[in-house]
PDB file of C-alpha atoms in Angstrom:
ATOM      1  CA  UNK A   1     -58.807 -26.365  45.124  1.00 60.00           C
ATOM      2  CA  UNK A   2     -55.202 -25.402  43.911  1.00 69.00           C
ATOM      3  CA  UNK A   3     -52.786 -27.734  44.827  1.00 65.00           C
ATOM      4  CA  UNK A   4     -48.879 -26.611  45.587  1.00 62.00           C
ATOM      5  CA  UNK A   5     -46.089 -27.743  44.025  1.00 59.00           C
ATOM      6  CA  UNK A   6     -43.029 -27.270  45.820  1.00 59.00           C
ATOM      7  CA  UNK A   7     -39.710 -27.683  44.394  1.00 56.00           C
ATOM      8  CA  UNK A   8     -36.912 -30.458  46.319  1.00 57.00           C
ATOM      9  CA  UNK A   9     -34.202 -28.323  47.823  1.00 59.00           C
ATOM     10  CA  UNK A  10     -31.627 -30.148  45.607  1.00 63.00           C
ATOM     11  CA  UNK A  11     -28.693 -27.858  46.661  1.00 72.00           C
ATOM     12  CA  UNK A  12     -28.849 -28.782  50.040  1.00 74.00           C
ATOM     13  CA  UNK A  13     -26.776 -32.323  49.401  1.00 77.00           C
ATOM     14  CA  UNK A  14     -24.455 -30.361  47.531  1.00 78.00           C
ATOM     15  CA  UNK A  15     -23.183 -28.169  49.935  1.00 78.00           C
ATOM     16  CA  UNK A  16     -23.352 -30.702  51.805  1.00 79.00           C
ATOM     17  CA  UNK A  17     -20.858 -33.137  50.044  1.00 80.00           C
ATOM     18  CA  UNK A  18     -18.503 -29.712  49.262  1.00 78.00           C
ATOM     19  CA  UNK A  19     -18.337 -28.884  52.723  1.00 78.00           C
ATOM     20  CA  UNK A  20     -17.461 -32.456  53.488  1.00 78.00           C
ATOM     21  CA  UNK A  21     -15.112 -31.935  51.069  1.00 76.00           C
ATOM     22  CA  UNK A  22     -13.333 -28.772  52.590  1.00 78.00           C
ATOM     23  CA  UNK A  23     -13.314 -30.383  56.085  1.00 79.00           C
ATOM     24  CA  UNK A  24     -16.201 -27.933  56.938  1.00 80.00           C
ATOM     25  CA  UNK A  25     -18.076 -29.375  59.958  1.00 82.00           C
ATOM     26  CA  UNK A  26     -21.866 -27.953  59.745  1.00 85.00           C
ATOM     27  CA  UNK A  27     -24.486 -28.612  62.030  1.00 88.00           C
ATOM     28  CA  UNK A  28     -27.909 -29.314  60.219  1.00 86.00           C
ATOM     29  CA  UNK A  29     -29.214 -26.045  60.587  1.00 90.00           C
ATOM     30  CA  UNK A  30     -26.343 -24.339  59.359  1.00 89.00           C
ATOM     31  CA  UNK A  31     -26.638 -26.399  56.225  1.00 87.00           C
ATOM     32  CA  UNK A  32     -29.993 -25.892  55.970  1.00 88.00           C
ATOM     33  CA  UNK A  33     -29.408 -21.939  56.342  1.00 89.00           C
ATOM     34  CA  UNK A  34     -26.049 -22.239  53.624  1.00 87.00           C
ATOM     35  CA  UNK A  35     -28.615 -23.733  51.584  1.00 86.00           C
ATOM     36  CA  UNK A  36     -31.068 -21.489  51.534  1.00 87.00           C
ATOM     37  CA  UNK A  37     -28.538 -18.690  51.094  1.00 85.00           C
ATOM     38  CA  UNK A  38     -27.155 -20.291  48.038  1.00 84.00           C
ATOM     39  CA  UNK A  39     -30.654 -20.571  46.362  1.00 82.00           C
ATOM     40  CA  UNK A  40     -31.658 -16.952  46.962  1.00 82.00           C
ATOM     41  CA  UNK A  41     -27.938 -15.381  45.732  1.00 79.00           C
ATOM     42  CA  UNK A  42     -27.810 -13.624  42.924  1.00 74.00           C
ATOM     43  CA  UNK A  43     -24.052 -13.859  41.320  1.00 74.00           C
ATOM     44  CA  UNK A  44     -22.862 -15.155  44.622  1.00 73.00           C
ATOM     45  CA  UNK A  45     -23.846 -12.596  46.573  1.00 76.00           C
ATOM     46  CA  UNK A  46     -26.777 -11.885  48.721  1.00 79.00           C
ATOM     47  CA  UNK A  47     -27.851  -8.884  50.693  1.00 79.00           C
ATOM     48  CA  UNK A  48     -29.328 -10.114  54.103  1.00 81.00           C
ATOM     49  CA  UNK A  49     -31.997  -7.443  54.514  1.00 83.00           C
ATOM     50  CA  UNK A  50     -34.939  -8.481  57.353  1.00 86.00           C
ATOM     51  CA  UNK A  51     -37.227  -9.814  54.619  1.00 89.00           C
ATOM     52  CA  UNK A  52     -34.337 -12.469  53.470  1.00 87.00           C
ATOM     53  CA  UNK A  53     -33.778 -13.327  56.380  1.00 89.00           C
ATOM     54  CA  UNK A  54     -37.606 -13.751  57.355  1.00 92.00           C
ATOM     55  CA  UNK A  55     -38.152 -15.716  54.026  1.00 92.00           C
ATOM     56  CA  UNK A  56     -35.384 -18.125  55.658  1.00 91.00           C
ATOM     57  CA  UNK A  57     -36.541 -18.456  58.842  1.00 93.00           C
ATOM     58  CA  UNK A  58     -40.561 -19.085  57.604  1.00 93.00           C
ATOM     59  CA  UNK A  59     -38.852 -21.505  55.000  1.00 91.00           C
ATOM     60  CA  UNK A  60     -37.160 -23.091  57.254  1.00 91.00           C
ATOM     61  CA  UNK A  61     -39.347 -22.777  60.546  1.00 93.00           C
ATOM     62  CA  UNK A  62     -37.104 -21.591  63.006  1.00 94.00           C
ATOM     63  CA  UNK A  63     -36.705 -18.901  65.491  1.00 94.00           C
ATOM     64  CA  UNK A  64     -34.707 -15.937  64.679  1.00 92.00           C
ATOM     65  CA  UNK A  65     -32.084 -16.330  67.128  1.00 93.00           C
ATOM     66  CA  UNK A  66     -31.058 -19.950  65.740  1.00 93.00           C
ATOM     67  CA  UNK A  67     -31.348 -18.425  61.974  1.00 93.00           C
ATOM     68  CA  UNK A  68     -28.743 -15.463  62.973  1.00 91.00           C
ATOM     69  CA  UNK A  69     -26.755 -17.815  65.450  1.00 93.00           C
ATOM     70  CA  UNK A  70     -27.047 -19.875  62.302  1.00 92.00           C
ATOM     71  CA  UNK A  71     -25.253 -17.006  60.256  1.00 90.00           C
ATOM     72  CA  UNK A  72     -22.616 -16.166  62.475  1.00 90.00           C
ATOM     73  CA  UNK A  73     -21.572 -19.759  62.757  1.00 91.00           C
ATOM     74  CA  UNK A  74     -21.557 -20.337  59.044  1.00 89.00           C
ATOM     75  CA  UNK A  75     -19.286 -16.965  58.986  1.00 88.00           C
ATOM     76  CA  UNK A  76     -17.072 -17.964  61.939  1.00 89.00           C
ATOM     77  CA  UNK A  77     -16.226 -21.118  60.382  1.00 87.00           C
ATOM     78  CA  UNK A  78     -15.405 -19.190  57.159  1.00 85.00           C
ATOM     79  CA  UNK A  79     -17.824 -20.593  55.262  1.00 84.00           C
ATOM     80  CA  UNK A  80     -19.331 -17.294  53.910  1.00 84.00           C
ATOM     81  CA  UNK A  81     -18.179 -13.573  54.492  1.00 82.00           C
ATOM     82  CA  UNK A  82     -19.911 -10.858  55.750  1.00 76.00           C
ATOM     83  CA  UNK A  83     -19.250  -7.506  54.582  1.00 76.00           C
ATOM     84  CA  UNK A  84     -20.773  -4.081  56.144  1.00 71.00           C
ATOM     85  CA  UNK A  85     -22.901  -4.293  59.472  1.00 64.00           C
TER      86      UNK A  85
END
């Protein structure tokens, strides 16, 4: 038997206490989804293709409409940009 060691999703409470800090008001999913985001960027950048954002919503086990509600949200808010489609 192989047991699983998962890692504590330590940037969570920091994005948490910088939103705080720029008056950003998230909901928990929407930090949860910010979170997740930050972890999987690459030079602060991140290309949401279907399998990120699958990888997100199975890590995080919610439906897909809350994950890109989620998004939109975090991008309406100005939180992150979106660039393309």
């Amino acid at each position: 038997m192989r047991k699983k060691i998962t890692k504590p999703n330590t940037s969570r409470e920091k994005v948490k206490v910088i939103c705080a800090m720029m008056d950003k008001h998230l909901s928990d999913t929407e930090l949860s989804i910010l979170s997740e985001l930050i972890e999987m960027s690459e030079n602060n950048n991140i290309t949401l293709s279907v399998q990120i954002t699958k990888q997100i919503r199975r890590t995080l086990s919610i439906t897909s409409s809350l994950c890109n509600t989620g998004i939109s949200r975090l991008q309406e808010k100005g939180v992150i940009t979106k660039t393309g489609k």
